[in-house]
PDB file of C-alpha atoms in Angstrom:
ATOM      1  CA  MET A   1      15.601  -1.073  -9.822  1.00 57.00           C
ATOM      2  CA  HIS A   2      17.076  -4.705  -9.378  1.00 70.00           C
ATOM      3  CA  ALA A   3      18.392  -6.604 -12.318  1.00 76.00           C
ATOM      4  CA  PRO A   4      16.788 -10.042 -12.389  1.00 89.00           C
ATOM      5  CA  VAL A   5      18.623 -12.835 -10.726  1.00 94.00           C
ATOM      6  CA  PRO A   6      20.176 -15.141 -13.297  1.00 96.00           C
ATOM      7  CA  PRO A   7      19.533 -18.938 -13.367  1.00 96.00           C
ATOM      8  CA  CYS A   8      21.906 -21.171 -11.371  1.00 97.00           C
ATOM      9  CA  GLY A   9      24.712 -22.479 -13.486  1.00 95.00           C
ATOM     10  CA  SER A  10      26.465 -25.844 -13.314  1.00 93.00           C
ATOM     11  CA  GLY A  11      29.560 -24.278 -11.764  1.00 93.00           C
ATOM     12  CA  GLN A  12      27.562 -22.743  -8.886  1.00 96.00           C
ATOM     13  CA  VAL A  13      25.505 -25.833  -7.440  1.00 96.00           C
ATOM     14  CA  ALA A  14      26.848 -28.560  -5.365  1.00 96.00           C
ATOM     15  CA  ALA A  15      25.326 -31.394  -3.095  1.00 94.00           C
ATOM     16  CA  ASP A  16      26.880 -33.434  -0.363  1.00 85.00           C
ATOM     17  CA  GLY A  17      24.848 -36.646  -0.649  1.00 86.00           C
ATOM     18  CA  ALA A  18      21.425 -38.216  -0.332  1.00 93.00           C
ATOM     19  CA  GLU A  19      19.893 -38.112   3.122  1.00 96.00           C
ATOM     20  CA  ARG A  20      17.918 -41.381   3.529  1.00 95.00           C
ATOM     21  CA  LEU A  21      14.181 -41.006   4.554  1.00 95.00           C
ATOM     22  CA  GLY A  22      13.229 -44.544   5.175  1.00 89.00           C
ATOM     23  CA  ALA A  23      13.450 -47.442   2.650  1.00 86.00           C
ATOM     24  CA  ASN A  24      11.827 -45.570  -0.322  1.00 92.00           C
ATOM     25  CA  ALA A  25      13.019 -41.923  -0.296  1.00 95.00           C
ATOM     26  CA  VAL A  26      16.020 -39.578  -0.026  1.00 96.00           C
ATOM     27  CA  ARG A  27      16.240 -35.811   0.427  1.00 97.00           C
ATOM     28  CA  ILE A  28      18.911 -33.962  -1.535  1.00 97.00           C
ATOM     29  CA  THR A  29      20.014 -30.614  -0.591  1.00 97.00           C
ATOM     30  CA  VAL A  30      21.589 -28.348  -3.310  1.00 97.00           C
ATOM     31  CA  VAL A  31      23.781 -25.406  -2.261  1.00 97.00           C
ATOM     32  CA  ASN A  32      24.745 -22.327  -4.221  1.00 97.00           C
ATOM     33  CA  GLU A  33      28.597 -22.344  -3.841  1.00 97.00           C
ATOM     34  CA  GLY A  34      28.909 -19.264  -6.215  1.00 96.00           C
ATOM     35  CA  SER A  35      29.669 -15.735  -5.181  1.00 96.00           C
ATOM     36  CA  ALA A  36      26.394 -14.346  -6.588  1.00 96.00           C
ATOM     37  CA  PRO A  37      22.682 -15.140  -6.018  1.00 97.00           C
ATOM     38  CA  CYS A  38      21.019 -17.429  -8.644  1.00 97.00           C
ATOM     39  CA  VAL A  39      17.581 -18.944  -9.207  1.00 97.00           C
ATOM     40  CA  LEU A  40      16.832 -22.612  -9.235  1.00 96.00           C
ATOM     41  CA  ARG A  41      13.832 -23.793 -10.970  1.00 93.00           C
ATOM     42  CA  GLY A  42      11.981 -26.988 -11.563  1.00 94.00           C
ATOM     43  CA  HIS A  43      12.547 -30.721 -10.850  1.00 96.00           C
ATOM     44  CA  PRO A  44      15.805 -32.623 -11.034  1.00 96.00           C
ATOM     45  CA  ALA A  45      16.720 -35.277 -13.637  1.00 95.00           C
ATOM     46  CA  VAL A  46      17.667 -38.553 -11.963  1.00 95.00           C
ATOM     47  CA  ALA A  47      19.976 -41.429 -12.891  1.00 92.00           C
ATOM     48  CA  LEU A  48      21.651 -44.294 -10.963  1.00 91.00           C
ATOM     49  CA  ALA A  49      25.275 -44.958 -11.473  1.00 87.00           C
ATOM     50  CA  GLY A  50      28.007 -47.466 -10.539  1.00 76.00           C
ATOM     51  CA  PRO A  51      31.492 -46.381  -9.768  1.00 69.00           C
ATOM     52  CA  GLY A  52      33.047 -44.190 -12.291  1.00 69.00           C
ATOM     53  CA  SER A  53      31.722 -41.400 -14.509  1.00 68.00           C
ATOM     54  CA  PRO A  54      28.390 -39.797 -13.983  1.00 66.00           C
ATOM     55  CA  ALA A  55      27.919 -39.830 -17.845  1.00 67.00           C
ATOM     56  CA  ARG A  56      27.608 -43.610 -17.671  1.00 69.00           C
ATOM     57  CA  ALA A  57      24.581 -43.520 -15.520  1.00 75.00           C
ATOM     58  CA  LYS A  58      21.294 -45.328 -16.066  1.00 84.00           C
ATOM     59  CA  SER A  59      18.634 -42.686 -16.614  1.00 88.00           C
ATOM     60  CA  LEU A  60      15.337 -42.954 -14.711  1.00 93.00           C
ATOM     61  CA  THR A  61      11.913 -41.553 -15.566  1.00 95.00           C
ATOM     62  CA  VAL A  62      10.970 -38.847 -13.177  1.00 96.00           C
ATOM     63  CA  VAL A  63       7.331 -38.339 -12.220  1.00 97.00           C
ATOM     64  CA  ARG A  64       7.257 -34.580 -11.224  1.00 97.00           C
ATOM     65  CA  LEU A  65       5.417 -33.858  -7.989  1.00 97.00           C
ATOM     66  CA  GLY A  66       4.100 -30.485  -7.102  1.00 94.00           C
ATOM     67  CA  PRO A  67       4.418 -27.152  -8.970  1.00 94.00           C
ATOM     68  CA  ALA A  68       7.745 -25.740  -9.783  1.00 93.00           C
ATOM     69  CA  ARG A  69       8.377 -22.288  -8.456  1.00 94.00           C
ATOM     70  CA  PRO A  70      11.675 -20.397  -8.736  1.00 95.00           C
ATOM     71  CA  VAL A  71      13.866 -20.651  -5.655  1.00 96.00           C
ATOM     72  CA  GLU A  72      16.260 -17.742  -5.255  1.00 96.00           C
ATOM     73  CA  LEU A  73      19.641 -18.905  -3.667  1.00 97.00           C
ATOM     74  CA  PRO A  74      21.830 -16.364  -2.202  1.00 97.00           C
ATOM     75  CA  PRO A  75      25.559 -17.510  -1.994  1.00 97.00           C
ATOM     76  CA  GLY A  76      25.514 -20.305   0.537  1.00 97.00           C
ATOM     77  CA  GLY A  77      21.810 -20.713   0.224  1.00 97.00           C
ATOM     78  CA  ALA A  78      20.177 -24.162  -0.210  1.00 97.00           C
ATOM     79  CA  ALA A  79      17.233 -25.776  -1.871  1.00 97.00           C
ATOM     80  CA  GLN A  80      15.889 -29.325  -1.403  1.00 97.00           C
ATOM     81  CA  THR A  81      14.117 -31.995  -3.407  1.00 97.00           C
ATOM     82  CA  ARG A  82      12.761 -35.342  -2.291  1.00 97.00           C
ATOM     83  CA  ILE A  83      13.227 -38.305  -4.503  1.00 97.00           C
ATOM     84  CA  SER A  84      11.045 -41.371  -3.757  1.00 96.00           C
ATOM     85  CA  PHE A  85      10.941 -44.815  -5.527  1.00 94.00           C
ATOM     86  CA  THR A  86       9.549 -48.297  -5.136  1.00 92.00           C
ATOM     87  CA  PRO A  87      11.778 -50.161  -2.802  1.00 88.00           C
ATOM     88  CA  VAL A  88      13.273 -53.707  -3.146  1.00 90.00           C
ATOM     89  CA  LEU A  89      11.573 -56.243  -0.796  1.00 89.00           C
ATOM     90  CA  GLY A  90      13.365 -58.814   1.302  1.00 81.00           C
ATOM     91  CA  GLU A  91      17.029 -59.058   2.211  1.00 69.00           C
ATOM     92  CA  ALA A  92      20.182 -59.553   0.261  1.00 65.00           C
ATOM     93  CA  ASP A  93      18.552 -61.303  -2.755  1.00 74.00           C
ATOM     94  CA  GLY A  94      15.610 -58.798  -2.742  1.00 84.00           C
ATOM     95  CA  TYR A  95      12.655 -58.988  -5.135  1.00 89.00           C
ATOM     96  CA  CYS A  96      10.039 -56.651  -6.482  1.00 92.00           C
ATOM     97  CA  ALA A  97       6.370 -57.183  -5.860  1.00 89.00           C
ATOM     98  CA  SER A  98       5.800 -56.034  -9.468  1.00 86.00           C
ATOM     99  CA  GLY A  99       8.032 -58.721 -10.919  1.00 87.00           C
ATOM    100  CA  ALA A 100      10.440 -56.049 -12.135  1.00 83.00           C
ATOM    101  CA  GLU A 101      14.122 -56.784 -11.852  1.00 83.00           C
ATOM    102  CA  PRO A 102      15.663 -55.137  -8.758  1.00 86.00           C
ATOM    103  CA  PHE A 103      18.283 -52.415  -9.585  1.00 83.00           C
ATOM    104  CA  VAL A 104      21.061 -51.687  -7.049  1.00 85.00           C
ATOM    105  CA  ALA A 105      23.586 -48.896  -7.449  1.00 89.00           C
ATOM    106  CA  PRO A 106      26.055 -47.253  -5.010  1.00 91.00           C
ATOM    107  CA  SER A 107      25.256 -43.692  -6.373  1.00 91.00           C
ATOM    108  CA  MET A 108      22.685 -41.508  -7.764  1.00 92.00           C
ATOM    109  CA  VAL A 109      23.202 -38.697 -10.335  1.00 91.00           C
ATOM    110  CA  LEU A 110      21.119 -35.572 -10.010  1.00 94.00           C
ATOM    111  CA  GLY A 111      20.826 -33.435 -13.037  1.00 95.00           C
ATOM    112  CA  VAL A 112      20.345 -29.840 -11.841  1.00 95.00           C
ATOM    113  CA  ALA A 113      21.189 -26.435 -13.298  1.00 94.00           C
ATOM    114  CA  GLY A 114      23.202 -28.102 -16.077  1.00 94.00           C
ATOM    115  CA  ALA A 115      25.383 -30.022 -13.534  1.00 94.00           C
ATOM    116  CA  ARG A 116      25.564 -33.813 -12.927  1.00 92.00           C
ATOM    117  CA  LEU A 117      25.975 -34.274  -9.218  1.00 94.00           C
ATOM    118  CA  GLN A 118      26.946 -37.813  -8.322  1.00 91.00           C
ATOM    119  CA  LEU A 119      25.711 -38.602  -4.795  1.00 93.00           C
ATOM    120  CA  ALA A 120      25.914 -41.519  -2.480  1.00 92.00           C
ATOM    121  CA  PRO A 121      23.436 -42.397   0.256  1.00 92.00           C
ATOM    122  CA  ASP A 122      24.424 -40.797   3.696  1.00 92.00           C
ATOM    123  CA  ASP A 123      24.222 -44.221   5.388  1.00 92.00           C
ATOM    124  CA  GLY A 124      26.950 -45.830   3.169  1.00 90.00           C
ATOM    125  CA  GLY A 125      24.529 -48.269   1.611  1.00 89.00           C
ATOM    126  CA  ASN A 126      23.214 -48.620  -1.961  1.00 89.00           C
ATOM    127  CA  PHE A 127      20.229 -47.385  -3.673  1.00 90.00           C
ATOM    128  CA  ALA A 128      17.931 -50.332  -4.428  1.00 88.00           C
ATOM    129  CA  LEU A 129      14.745 -49.827  -6.345  1.00 90.00           C
ATOM    130  CA  CYS A 130      12.223 -51.679  -8.394  1.00 91.00           C
ATOM    131  CA  GLY A 131      11.560 -50.368 -11.968  1.00 88.00           C
ATOM    132  CA  THR A 132      13.054 -47.332 -13.580  1.00 89.00           C
ATOM    133  CA  VAL A 133      10.508 -44.601 -12.310  1.00 93.00           C
ATOM    134  CA  VAL A 134      11.114 -42.278  -9.452  1.00 95.00           C
ATOM    135  CA  ARG A 135       9.102 -39.469  -8.066  1.00 97.00           C
ATOM    136  CA  ALA A 136      10.690 -36.092  -7.404  1.00 97.00           C
ATOM    137  CA  THR A 137       9.342 -32.862  -5.716  1.00 97.00           C
ATOM    138  CA  ALA A 138      10.070 -29.519  -7.172  1.00 97.00           C
ATOM    139  CA  PHE A 139      13.057 -27.690  -5.642  1.00 97.00           C
ATOM    140  CA  ARG A 140      11.936 -25.642  -2.593  1.00 96.00           C
ATOM    141  CA  PRO A 141      13.897 -23.455  -0.091  1.00 96.00           C
ATOM    142  CA  ALA A 142      15.773 -25.827   2.367  1.00 94.00           C
ATOM    143  CA  SER A 143      14.276 -25.876   5.844  1.00 78.00           C
TER     144      SER A 143
END
């Protein structure tokens, strides 16, 4: 009989960056860098941050999309989530159709398994969004 696989801990998970999926979404891949399998559950917490400590990030409201199922990650195994948001319209001095103030930040902080993972967009740009609400899919096995 197998012992249950423990939840992933903050020292086991890591992510490289946010893969841009058009103007309003990013995909984030979280990897188990530990030496034992673990289980990742649920949806991430999300914040935007300037340079410096992830603890000084601006928290965002996360609308959870889809059912959360446990994802077992062997060592080196990966899971993904997709974060989508309302993009800023226009060019450099962009605007929000809703009238909200645009928010631009060089990095995103993903709260997962007790860790705060600070990530930059893979294209070297900034995150630019309208409002303080993002949508996040539950973690699922990486494809």
